[in-house]
Coordinates of N, CA, C and O in Angstrom, one line a residue:
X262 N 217.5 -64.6 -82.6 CA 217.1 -65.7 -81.7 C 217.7 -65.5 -80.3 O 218.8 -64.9 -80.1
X263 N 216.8 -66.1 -79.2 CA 217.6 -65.1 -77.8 C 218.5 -66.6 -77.6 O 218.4 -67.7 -78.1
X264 N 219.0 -66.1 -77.0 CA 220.6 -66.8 -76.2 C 220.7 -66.4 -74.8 O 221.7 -65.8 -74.4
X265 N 219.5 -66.6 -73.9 CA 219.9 -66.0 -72.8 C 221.1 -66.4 -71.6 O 220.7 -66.8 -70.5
X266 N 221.9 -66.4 -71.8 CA 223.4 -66.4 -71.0 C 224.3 -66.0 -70.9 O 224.7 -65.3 -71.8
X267 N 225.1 -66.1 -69.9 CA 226.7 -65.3 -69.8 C 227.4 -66.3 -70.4 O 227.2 -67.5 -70.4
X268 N 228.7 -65.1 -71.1 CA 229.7 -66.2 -71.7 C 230.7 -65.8 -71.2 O 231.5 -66.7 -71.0
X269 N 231.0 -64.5 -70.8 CA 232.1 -63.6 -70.3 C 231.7 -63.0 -68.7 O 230.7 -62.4 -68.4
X270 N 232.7 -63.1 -67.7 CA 232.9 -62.3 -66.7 C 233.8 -61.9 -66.4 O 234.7 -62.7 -66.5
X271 N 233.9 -61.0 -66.0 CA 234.8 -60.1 -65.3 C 234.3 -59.7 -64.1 O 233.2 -59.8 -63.6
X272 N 235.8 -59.3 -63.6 CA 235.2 -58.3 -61.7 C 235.9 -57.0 -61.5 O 237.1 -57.0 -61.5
X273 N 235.3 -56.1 -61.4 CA 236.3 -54.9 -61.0 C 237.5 -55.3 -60.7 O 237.2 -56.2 -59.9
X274 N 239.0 -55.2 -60.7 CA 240.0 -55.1 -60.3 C 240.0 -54.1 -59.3 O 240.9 -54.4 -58.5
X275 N 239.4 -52.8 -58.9 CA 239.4 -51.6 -58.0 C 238.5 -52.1 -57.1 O 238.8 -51.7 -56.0
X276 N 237.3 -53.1 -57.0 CA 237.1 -53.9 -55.7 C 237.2 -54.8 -55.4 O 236.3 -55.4 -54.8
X277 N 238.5 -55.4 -55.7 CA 238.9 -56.7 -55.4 C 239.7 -55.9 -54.4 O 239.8 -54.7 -54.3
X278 N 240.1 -57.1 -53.5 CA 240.9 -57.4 -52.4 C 241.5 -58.0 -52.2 O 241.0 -59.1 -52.5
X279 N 243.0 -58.2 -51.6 CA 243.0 -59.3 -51.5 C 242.7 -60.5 -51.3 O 242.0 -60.7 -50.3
X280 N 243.1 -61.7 -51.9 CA 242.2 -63.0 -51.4 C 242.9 -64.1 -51.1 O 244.0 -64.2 -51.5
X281 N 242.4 -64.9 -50.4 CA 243.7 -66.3 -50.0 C 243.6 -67.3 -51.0 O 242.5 -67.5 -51.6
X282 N 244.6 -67.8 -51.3 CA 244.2 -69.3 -52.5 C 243.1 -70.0 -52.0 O 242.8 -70.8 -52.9
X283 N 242.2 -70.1 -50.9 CA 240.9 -70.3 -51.5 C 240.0 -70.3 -51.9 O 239.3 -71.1 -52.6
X284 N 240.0 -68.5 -51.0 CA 239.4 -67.7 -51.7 C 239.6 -67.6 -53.4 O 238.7 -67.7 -54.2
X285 N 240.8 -67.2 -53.8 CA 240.9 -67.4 -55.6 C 240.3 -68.7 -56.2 O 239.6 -68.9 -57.2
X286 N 240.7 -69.8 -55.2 CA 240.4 -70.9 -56.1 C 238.4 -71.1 -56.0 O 237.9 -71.9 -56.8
X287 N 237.7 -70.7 -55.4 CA 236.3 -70.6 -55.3 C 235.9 -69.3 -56.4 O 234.9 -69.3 -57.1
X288 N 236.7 -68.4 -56.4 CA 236.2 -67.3 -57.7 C 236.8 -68.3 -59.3 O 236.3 -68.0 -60.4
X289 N 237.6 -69.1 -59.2 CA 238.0 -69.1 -60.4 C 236.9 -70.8 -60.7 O 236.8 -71.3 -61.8
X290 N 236.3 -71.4 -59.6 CA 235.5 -72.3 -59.9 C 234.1 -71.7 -60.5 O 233.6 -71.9 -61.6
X291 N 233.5 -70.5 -59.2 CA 232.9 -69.8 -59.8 C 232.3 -70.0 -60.9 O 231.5 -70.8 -61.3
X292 N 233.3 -68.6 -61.7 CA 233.7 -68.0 -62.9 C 233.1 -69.1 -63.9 O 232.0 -69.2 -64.5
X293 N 234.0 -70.0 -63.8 CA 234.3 -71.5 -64.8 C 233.1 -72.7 -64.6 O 233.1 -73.8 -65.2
X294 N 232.1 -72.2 -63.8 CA 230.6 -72.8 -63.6 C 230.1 -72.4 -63.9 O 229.6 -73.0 -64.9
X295 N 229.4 -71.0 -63.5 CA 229.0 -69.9 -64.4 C 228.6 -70.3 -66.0 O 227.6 -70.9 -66.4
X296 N 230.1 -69.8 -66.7 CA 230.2 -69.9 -68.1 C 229.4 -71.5 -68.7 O 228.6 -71.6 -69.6
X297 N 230.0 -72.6 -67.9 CA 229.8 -73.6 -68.5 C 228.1 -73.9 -68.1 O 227.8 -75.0 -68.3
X298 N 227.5 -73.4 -67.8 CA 226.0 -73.6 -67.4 C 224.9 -72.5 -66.6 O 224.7 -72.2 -65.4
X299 N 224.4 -72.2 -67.7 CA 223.9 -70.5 -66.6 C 222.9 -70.2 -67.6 O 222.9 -70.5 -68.8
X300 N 221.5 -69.2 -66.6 CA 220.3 -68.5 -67.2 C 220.4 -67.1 -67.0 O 220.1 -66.8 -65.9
X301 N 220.8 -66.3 -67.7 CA 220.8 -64.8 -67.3 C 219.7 -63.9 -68.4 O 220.1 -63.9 -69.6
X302 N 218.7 -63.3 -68.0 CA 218.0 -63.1 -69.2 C 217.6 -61.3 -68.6 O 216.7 -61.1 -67.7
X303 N 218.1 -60.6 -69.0 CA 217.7 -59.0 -69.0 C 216.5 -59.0 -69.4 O 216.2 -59.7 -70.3
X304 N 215.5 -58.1 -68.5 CA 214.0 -58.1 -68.6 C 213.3 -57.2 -69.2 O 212.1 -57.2 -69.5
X305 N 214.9 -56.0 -69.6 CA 214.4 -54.6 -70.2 C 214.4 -55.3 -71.8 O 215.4 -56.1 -71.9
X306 N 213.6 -55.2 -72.9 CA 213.7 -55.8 -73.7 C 214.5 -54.5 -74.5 O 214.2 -53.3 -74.3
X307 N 215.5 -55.0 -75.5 CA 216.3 -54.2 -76.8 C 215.9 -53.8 -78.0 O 215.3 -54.4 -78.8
X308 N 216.2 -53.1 -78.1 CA 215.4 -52.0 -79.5 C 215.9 -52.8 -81.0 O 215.4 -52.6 -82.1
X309 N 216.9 -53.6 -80.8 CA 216.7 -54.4 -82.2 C 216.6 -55.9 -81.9 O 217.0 -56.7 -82.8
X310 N 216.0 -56.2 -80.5 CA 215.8 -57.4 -80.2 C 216.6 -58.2 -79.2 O 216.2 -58.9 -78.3
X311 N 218.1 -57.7 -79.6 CA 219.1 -58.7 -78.4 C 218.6 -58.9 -77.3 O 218.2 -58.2 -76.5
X312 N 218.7 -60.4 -77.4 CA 218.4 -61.4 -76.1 C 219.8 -62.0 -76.2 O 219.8 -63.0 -76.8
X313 N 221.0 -61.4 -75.7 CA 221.7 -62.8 -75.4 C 222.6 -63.4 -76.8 O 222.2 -63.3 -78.0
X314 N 223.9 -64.0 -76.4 CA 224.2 -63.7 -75.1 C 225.2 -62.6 -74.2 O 226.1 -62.1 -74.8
X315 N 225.2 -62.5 -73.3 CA 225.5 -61.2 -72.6 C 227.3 -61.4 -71.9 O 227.4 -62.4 -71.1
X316 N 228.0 -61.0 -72.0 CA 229.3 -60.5 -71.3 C 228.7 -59.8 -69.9 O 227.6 -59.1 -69.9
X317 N 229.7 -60.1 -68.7 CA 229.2 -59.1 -67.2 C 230.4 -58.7 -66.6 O 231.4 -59.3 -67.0
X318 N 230.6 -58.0 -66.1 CA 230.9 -57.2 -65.3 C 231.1 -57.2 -64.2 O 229.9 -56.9 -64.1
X319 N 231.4 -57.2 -63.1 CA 230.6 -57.3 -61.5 C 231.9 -56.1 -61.0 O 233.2 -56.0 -61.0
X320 N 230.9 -55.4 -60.5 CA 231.6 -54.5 -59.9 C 230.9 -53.8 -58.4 O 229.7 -53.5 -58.4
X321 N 231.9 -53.5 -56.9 CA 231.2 -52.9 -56.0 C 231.9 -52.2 -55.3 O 233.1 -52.4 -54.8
X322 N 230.9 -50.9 -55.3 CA 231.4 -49.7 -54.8 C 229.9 -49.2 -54.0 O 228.7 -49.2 -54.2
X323 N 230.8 -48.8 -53.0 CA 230.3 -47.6 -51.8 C 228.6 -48.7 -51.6 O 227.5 -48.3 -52.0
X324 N 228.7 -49.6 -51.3 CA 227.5 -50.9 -50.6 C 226.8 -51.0 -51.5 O 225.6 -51.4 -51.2
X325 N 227.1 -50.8 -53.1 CA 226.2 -51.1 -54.3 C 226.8 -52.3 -55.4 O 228.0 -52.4 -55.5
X326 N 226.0 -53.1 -55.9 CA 226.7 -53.8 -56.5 C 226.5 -53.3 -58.2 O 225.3 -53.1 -58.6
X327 N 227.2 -53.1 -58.9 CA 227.0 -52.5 -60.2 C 227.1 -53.9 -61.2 O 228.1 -54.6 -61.1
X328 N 226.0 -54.2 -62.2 CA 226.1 -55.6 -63.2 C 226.3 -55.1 -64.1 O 225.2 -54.8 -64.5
X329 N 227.4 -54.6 -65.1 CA 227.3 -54.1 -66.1 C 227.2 -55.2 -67.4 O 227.9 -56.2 -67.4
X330 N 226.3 -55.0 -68.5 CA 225.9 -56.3 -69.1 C 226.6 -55.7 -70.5 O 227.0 -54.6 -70.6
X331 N 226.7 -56.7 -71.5 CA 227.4 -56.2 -72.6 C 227.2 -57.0 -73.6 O 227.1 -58.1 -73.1
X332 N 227.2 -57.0 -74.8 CA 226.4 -57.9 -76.0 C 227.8 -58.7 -76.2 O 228.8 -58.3 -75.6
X333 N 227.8 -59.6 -77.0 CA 228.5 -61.0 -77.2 C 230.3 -60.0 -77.7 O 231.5 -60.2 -77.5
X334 N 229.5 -58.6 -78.7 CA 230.8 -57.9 -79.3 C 231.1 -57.0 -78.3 O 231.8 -56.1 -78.8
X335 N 231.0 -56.7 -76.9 CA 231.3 -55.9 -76.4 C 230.7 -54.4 -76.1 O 231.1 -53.6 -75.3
X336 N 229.6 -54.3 -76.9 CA 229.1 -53.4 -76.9 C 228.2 -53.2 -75.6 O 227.4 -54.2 -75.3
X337 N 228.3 -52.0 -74.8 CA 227.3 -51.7 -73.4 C 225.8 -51.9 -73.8 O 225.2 -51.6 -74.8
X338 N 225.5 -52.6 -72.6 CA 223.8 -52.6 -73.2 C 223.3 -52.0 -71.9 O 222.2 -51.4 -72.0
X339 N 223.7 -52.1 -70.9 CA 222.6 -51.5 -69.8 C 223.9 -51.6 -68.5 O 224.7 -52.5 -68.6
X340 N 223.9 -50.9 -67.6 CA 224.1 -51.3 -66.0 C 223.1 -51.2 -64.9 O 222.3 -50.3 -64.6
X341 N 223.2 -52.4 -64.4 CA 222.1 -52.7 -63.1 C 222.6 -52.3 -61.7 O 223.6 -52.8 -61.1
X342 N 221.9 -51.1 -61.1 CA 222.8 -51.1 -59.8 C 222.0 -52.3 -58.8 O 221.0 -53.0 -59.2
X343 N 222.4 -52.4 -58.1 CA 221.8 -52.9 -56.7 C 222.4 -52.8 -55.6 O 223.6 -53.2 -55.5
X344 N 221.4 -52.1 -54.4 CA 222.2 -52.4 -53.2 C 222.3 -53.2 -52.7 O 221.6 -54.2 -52.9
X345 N 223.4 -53.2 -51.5 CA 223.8 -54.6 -51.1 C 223.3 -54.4 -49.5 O 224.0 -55.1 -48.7
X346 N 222.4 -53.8 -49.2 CA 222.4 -53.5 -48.0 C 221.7 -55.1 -47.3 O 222.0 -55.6 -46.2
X347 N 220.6 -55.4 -48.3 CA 220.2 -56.6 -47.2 C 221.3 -57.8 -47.6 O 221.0 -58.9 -47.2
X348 N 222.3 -57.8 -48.3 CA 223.5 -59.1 -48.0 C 224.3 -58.8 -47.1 O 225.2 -59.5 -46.8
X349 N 224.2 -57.9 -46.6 CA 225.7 -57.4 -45.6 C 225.6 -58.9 -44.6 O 226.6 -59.6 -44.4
X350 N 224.4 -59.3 -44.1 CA 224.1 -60.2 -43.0 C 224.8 -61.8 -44.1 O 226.0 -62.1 -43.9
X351 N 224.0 -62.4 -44.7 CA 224.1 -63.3 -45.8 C 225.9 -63.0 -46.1 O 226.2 -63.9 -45.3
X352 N 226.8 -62.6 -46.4 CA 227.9 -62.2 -46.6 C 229.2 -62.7 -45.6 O 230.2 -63.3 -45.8
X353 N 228.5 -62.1 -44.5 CA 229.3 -62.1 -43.1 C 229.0 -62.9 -43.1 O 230.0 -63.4 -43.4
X354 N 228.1 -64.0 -42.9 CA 227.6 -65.4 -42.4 C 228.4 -66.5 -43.3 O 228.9 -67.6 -42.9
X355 N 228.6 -65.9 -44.9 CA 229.1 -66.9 -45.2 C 230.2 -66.9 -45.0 O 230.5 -67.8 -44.3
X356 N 231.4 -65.9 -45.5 CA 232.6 -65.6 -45.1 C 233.1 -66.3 -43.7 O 234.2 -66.8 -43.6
X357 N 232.2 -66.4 -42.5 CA 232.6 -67.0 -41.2 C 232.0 -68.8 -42.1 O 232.3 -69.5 -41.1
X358 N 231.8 -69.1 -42.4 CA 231.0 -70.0 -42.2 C 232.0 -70.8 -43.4 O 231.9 -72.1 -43.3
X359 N 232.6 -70.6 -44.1 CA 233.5 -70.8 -45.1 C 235.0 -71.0 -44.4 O 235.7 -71.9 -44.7
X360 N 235.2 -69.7 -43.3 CA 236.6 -70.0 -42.5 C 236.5 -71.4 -41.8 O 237.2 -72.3 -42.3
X361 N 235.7 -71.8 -40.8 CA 235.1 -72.8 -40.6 C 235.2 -74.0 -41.6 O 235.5 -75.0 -41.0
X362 N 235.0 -74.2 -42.8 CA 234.6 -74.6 -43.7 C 236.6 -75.2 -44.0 O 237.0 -76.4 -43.9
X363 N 237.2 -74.2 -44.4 CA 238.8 -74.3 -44.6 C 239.5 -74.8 -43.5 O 240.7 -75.2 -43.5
X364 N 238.6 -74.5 -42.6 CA 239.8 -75.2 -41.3 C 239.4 -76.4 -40.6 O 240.1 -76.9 -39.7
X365 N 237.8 -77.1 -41.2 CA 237.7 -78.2 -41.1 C 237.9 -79.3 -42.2 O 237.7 -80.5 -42.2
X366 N 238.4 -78.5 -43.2 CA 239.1 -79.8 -44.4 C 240.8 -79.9 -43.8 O 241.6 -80.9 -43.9
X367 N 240.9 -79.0 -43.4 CA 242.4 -79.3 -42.7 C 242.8 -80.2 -41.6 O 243.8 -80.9 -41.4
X368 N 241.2 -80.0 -40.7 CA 242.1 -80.6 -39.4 C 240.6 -81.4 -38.9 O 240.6 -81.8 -37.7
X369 N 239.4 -81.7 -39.6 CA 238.1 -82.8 -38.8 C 238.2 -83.7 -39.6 O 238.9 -83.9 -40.6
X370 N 237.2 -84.5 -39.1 CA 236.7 -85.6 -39.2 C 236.0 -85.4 -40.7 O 235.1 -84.6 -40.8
X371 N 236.4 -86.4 -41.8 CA 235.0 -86.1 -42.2 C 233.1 -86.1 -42.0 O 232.3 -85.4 -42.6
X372 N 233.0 -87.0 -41.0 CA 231.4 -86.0 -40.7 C 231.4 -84.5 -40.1 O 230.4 -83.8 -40.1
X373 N 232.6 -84.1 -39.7 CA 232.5 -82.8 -39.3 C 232.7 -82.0 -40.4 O 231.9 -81.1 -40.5
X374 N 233.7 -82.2 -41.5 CA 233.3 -81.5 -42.5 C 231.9 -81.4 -43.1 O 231.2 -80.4 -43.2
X375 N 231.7 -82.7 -43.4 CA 230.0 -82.6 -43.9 C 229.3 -82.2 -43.3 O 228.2 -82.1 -43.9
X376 N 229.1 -81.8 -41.8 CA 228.4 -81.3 -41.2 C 228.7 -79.2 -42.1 O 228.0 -78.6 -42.9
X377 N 229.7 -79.1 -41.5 CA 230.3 -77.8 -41.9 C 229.7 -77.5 -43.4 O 228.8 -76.7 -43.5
X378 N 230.2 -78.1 -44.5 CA 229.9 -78.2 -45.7 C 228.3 -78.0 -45.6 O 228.1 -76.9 -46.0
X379 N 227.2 -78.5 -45.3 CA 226.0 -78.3 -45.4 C 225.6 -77.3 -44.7 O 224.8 -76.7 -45.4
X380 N 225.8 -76.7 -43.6 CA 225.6 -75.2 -43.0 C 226.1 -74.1 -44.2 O 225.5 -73.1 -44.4
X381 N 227.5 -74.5 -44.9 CA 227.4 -73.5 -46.1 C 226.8 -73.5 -46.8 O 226.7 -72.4 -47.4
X382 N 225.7 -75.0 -47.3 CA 225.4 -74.8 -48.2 C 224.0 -73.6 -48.4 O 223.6 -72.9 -49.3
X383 N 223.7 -74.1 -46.7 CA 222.0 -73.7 -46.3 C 222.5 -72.0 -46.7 O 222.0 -71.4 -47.5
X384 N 223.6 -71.5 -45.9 CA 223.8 -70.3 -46.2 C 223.5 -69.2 -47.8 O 223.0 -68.2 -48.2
X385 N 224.5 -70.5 -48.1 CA 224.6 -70.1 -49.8 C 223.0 -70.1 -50.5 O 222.6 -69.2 -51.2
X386 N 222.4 -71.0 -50.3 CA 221.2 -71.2 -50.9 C 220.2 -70.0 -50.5 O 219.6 -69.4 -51.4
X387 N 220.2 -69.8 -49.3 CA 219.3 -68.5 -48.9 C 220.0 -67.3 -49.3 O 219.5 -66.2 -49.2
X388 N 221.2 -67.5 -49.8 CA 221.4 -65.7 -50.4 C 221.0 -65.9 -51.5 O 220.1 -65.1 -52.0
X389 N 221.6 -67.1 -52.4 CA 221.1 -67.0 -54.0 C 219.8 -66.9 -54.0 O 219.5 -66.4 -55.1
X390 N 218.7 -67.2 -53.3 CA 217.4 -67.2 -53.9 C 217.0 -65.6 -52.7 O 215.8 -65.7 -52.2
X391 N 217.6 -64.5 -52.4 CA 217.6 -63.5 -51.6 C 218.2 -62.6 -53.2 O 217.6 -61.7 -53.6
X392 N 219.3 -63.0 -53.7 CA 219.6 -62.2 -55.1 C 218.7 -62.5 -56.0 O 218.3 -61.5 -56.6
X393 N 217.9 -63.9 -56.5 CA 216.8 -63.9 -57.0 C 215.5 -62.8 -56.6 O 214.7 -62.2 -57.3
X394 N 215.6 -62.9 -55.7 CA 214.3 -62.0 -55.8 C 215.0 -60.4 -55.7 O 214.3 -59.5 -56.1
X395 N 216.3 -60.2 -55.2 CA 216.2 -58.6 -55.6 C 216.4 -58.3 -57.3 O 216.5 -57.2 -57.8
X396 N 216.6 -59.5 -58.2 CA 216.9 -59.1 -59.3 C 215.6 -59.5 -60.3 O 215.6 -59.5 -61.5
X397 N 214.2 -59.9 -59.2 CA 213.2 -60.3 -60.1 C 212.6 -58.8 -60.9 O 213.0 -57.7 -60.5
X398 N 211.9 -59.0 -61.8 CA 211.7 -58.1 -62.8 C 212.8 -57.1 -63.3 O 212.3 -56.0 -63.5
X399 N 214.1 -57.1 -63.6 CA 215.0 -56.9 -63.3 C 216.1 -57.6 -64.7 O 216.5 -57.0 -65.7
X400 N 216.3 -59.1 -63.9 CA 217.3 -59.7 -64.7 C 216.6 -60.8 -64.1 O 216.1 -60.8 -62.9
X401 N 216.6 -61.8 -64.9 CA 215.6 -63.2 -64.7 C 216.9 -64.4 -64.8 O 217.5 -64.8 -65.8
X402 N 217.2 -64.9 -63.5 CA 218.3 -66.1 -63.5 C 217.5 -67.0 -62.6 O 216.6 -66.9 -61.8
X403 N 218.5 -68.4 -63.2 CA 218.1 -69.7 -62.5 C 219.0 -69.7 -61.3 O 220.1 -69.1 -61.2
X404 N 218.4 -70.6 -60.3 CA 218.8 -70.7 -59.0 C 220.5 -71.1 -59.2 O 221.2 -70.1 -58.9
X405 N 221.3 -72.2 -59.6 CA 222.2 -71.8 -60.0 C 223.3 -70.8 -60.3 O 224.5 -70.8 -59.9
X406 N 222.8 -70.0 -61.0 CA 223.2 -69.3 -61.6 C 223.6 -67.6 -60.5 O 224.5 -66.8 -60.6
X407 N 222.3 -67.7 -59.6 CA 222.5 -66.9 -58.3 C 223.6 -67.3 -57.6 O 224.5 -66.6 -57.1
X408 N 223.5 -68.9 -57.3 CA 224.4 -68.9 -56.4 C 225.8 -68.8 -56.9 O 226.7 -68.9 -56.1
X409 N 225.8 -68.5 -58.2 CA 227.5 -68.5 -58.4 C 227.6 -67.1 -58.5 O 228.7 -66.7 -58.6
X410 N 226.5 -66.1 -58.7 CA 227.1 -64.6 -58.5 C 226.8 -64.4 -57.1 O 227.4 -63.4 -56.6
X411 N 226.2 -65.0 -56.5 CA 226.4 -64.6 -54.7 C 227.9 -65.0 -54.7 O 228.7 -64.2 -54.3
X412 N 228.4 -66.2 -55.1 CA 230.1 -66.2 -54.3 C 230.5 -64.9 -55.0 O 230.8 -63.9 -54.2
X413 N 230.7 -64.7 -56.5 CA 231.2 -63.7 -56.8 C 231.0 -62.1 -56.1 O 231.8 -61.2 -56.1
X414 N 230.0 -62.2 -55.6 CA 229.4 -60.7 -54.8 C 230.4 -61.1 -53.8 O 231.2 -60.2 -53.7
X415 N 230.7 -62.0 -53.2 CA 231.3 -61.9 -52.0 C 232.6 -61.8 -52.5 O 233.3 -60.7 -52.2
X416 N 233.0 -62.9 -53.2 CA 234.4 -62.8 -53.6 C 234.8 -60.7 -53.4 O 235.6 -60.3 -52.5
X417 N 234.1 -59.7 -54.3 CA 234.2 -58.7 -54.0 C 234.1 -57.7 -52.9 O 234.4 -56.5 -53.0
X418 N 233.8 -58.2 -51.9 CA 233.9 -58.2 -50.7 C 234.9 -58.3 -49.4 O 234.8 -57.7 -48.3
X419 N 235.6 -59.1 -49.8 CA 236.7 -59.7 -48.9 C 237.9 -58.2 -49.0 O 238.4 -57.5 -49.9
X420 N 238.1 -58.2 -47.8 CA 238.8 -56.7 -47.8 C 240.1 -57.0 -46.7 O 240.9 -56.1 -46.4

């Protein structure tokens, strides 16, 4: 019976970077959103049927993002590369747009945060559905579920 979802993630530790307690605390919401509500469905179909559900991986090296997917026991079932060349822009935008974001819960107004806060969101929304389509035919996720591996992409990022 398919189960299409993540129950497990992981991130490279070799492209991690360091990160500020924001930054951690946004991967560890992430992560913990993710798990608790998510569509991840591999499009390559499995030779004894496995749909799900899937353990991930996220790993990036040299401007690729590698998804390595893995059955409920651990076992490898496929790695997805993808480049990351058209997020480089989407990335940078958010990262600035997030600093912004940290330093108006600190010191504005709340309408300026809400102002701030919805410029991230517009950000965030146009990368997750920009990873939707590089991962259509591919790996089939709900909008959701993009936007919480776009923060994770980024989270990997931060250098």
């Amino acid at each position: 019976m398919a189960d299409p979802r993540i129950i497990a993630v992981e991130l490279d530790e070799r492209s991690l970077g360091w990160r500020s307690a924001d930054v951690e605390q946004e991967r560890r919401i992430a992560i913990f959103d993710l798990i608790e509500g998510n569509y991840f469905a591999p499009q390559r179909p499995q030779a004894d049927g496995y749909a799900g559900p899937y353990r991930i991986k996220l790993e990036s090296e040299e401007g690729r993002l590698g998804i390595h997917m893995y059955r409920e026991d651990g076992t490898h079932i496929e790695t997805l590369v993808l480049a990351l060349g058209r997020f480089r822009r989407p990335i940078k935008d958010y990262f600035a747009i997030c600093d912004s974001y940290y330093q108006a819960i600190r010191a504005s107004t709340p309408q300026q945060i809400e102002t701030v806060d919805m410029a991230r969101r517009g950000i965030h929304n146009e990368a997750a559905e920009l990873l939707r389509e590089r991962l259509a035919g591919k790996i089939d996720v709900d909008f959701d579920t993009a936007r919480r591996l776009f923060t994770l992409i980024c989270v990997l990022h931060i250098r």
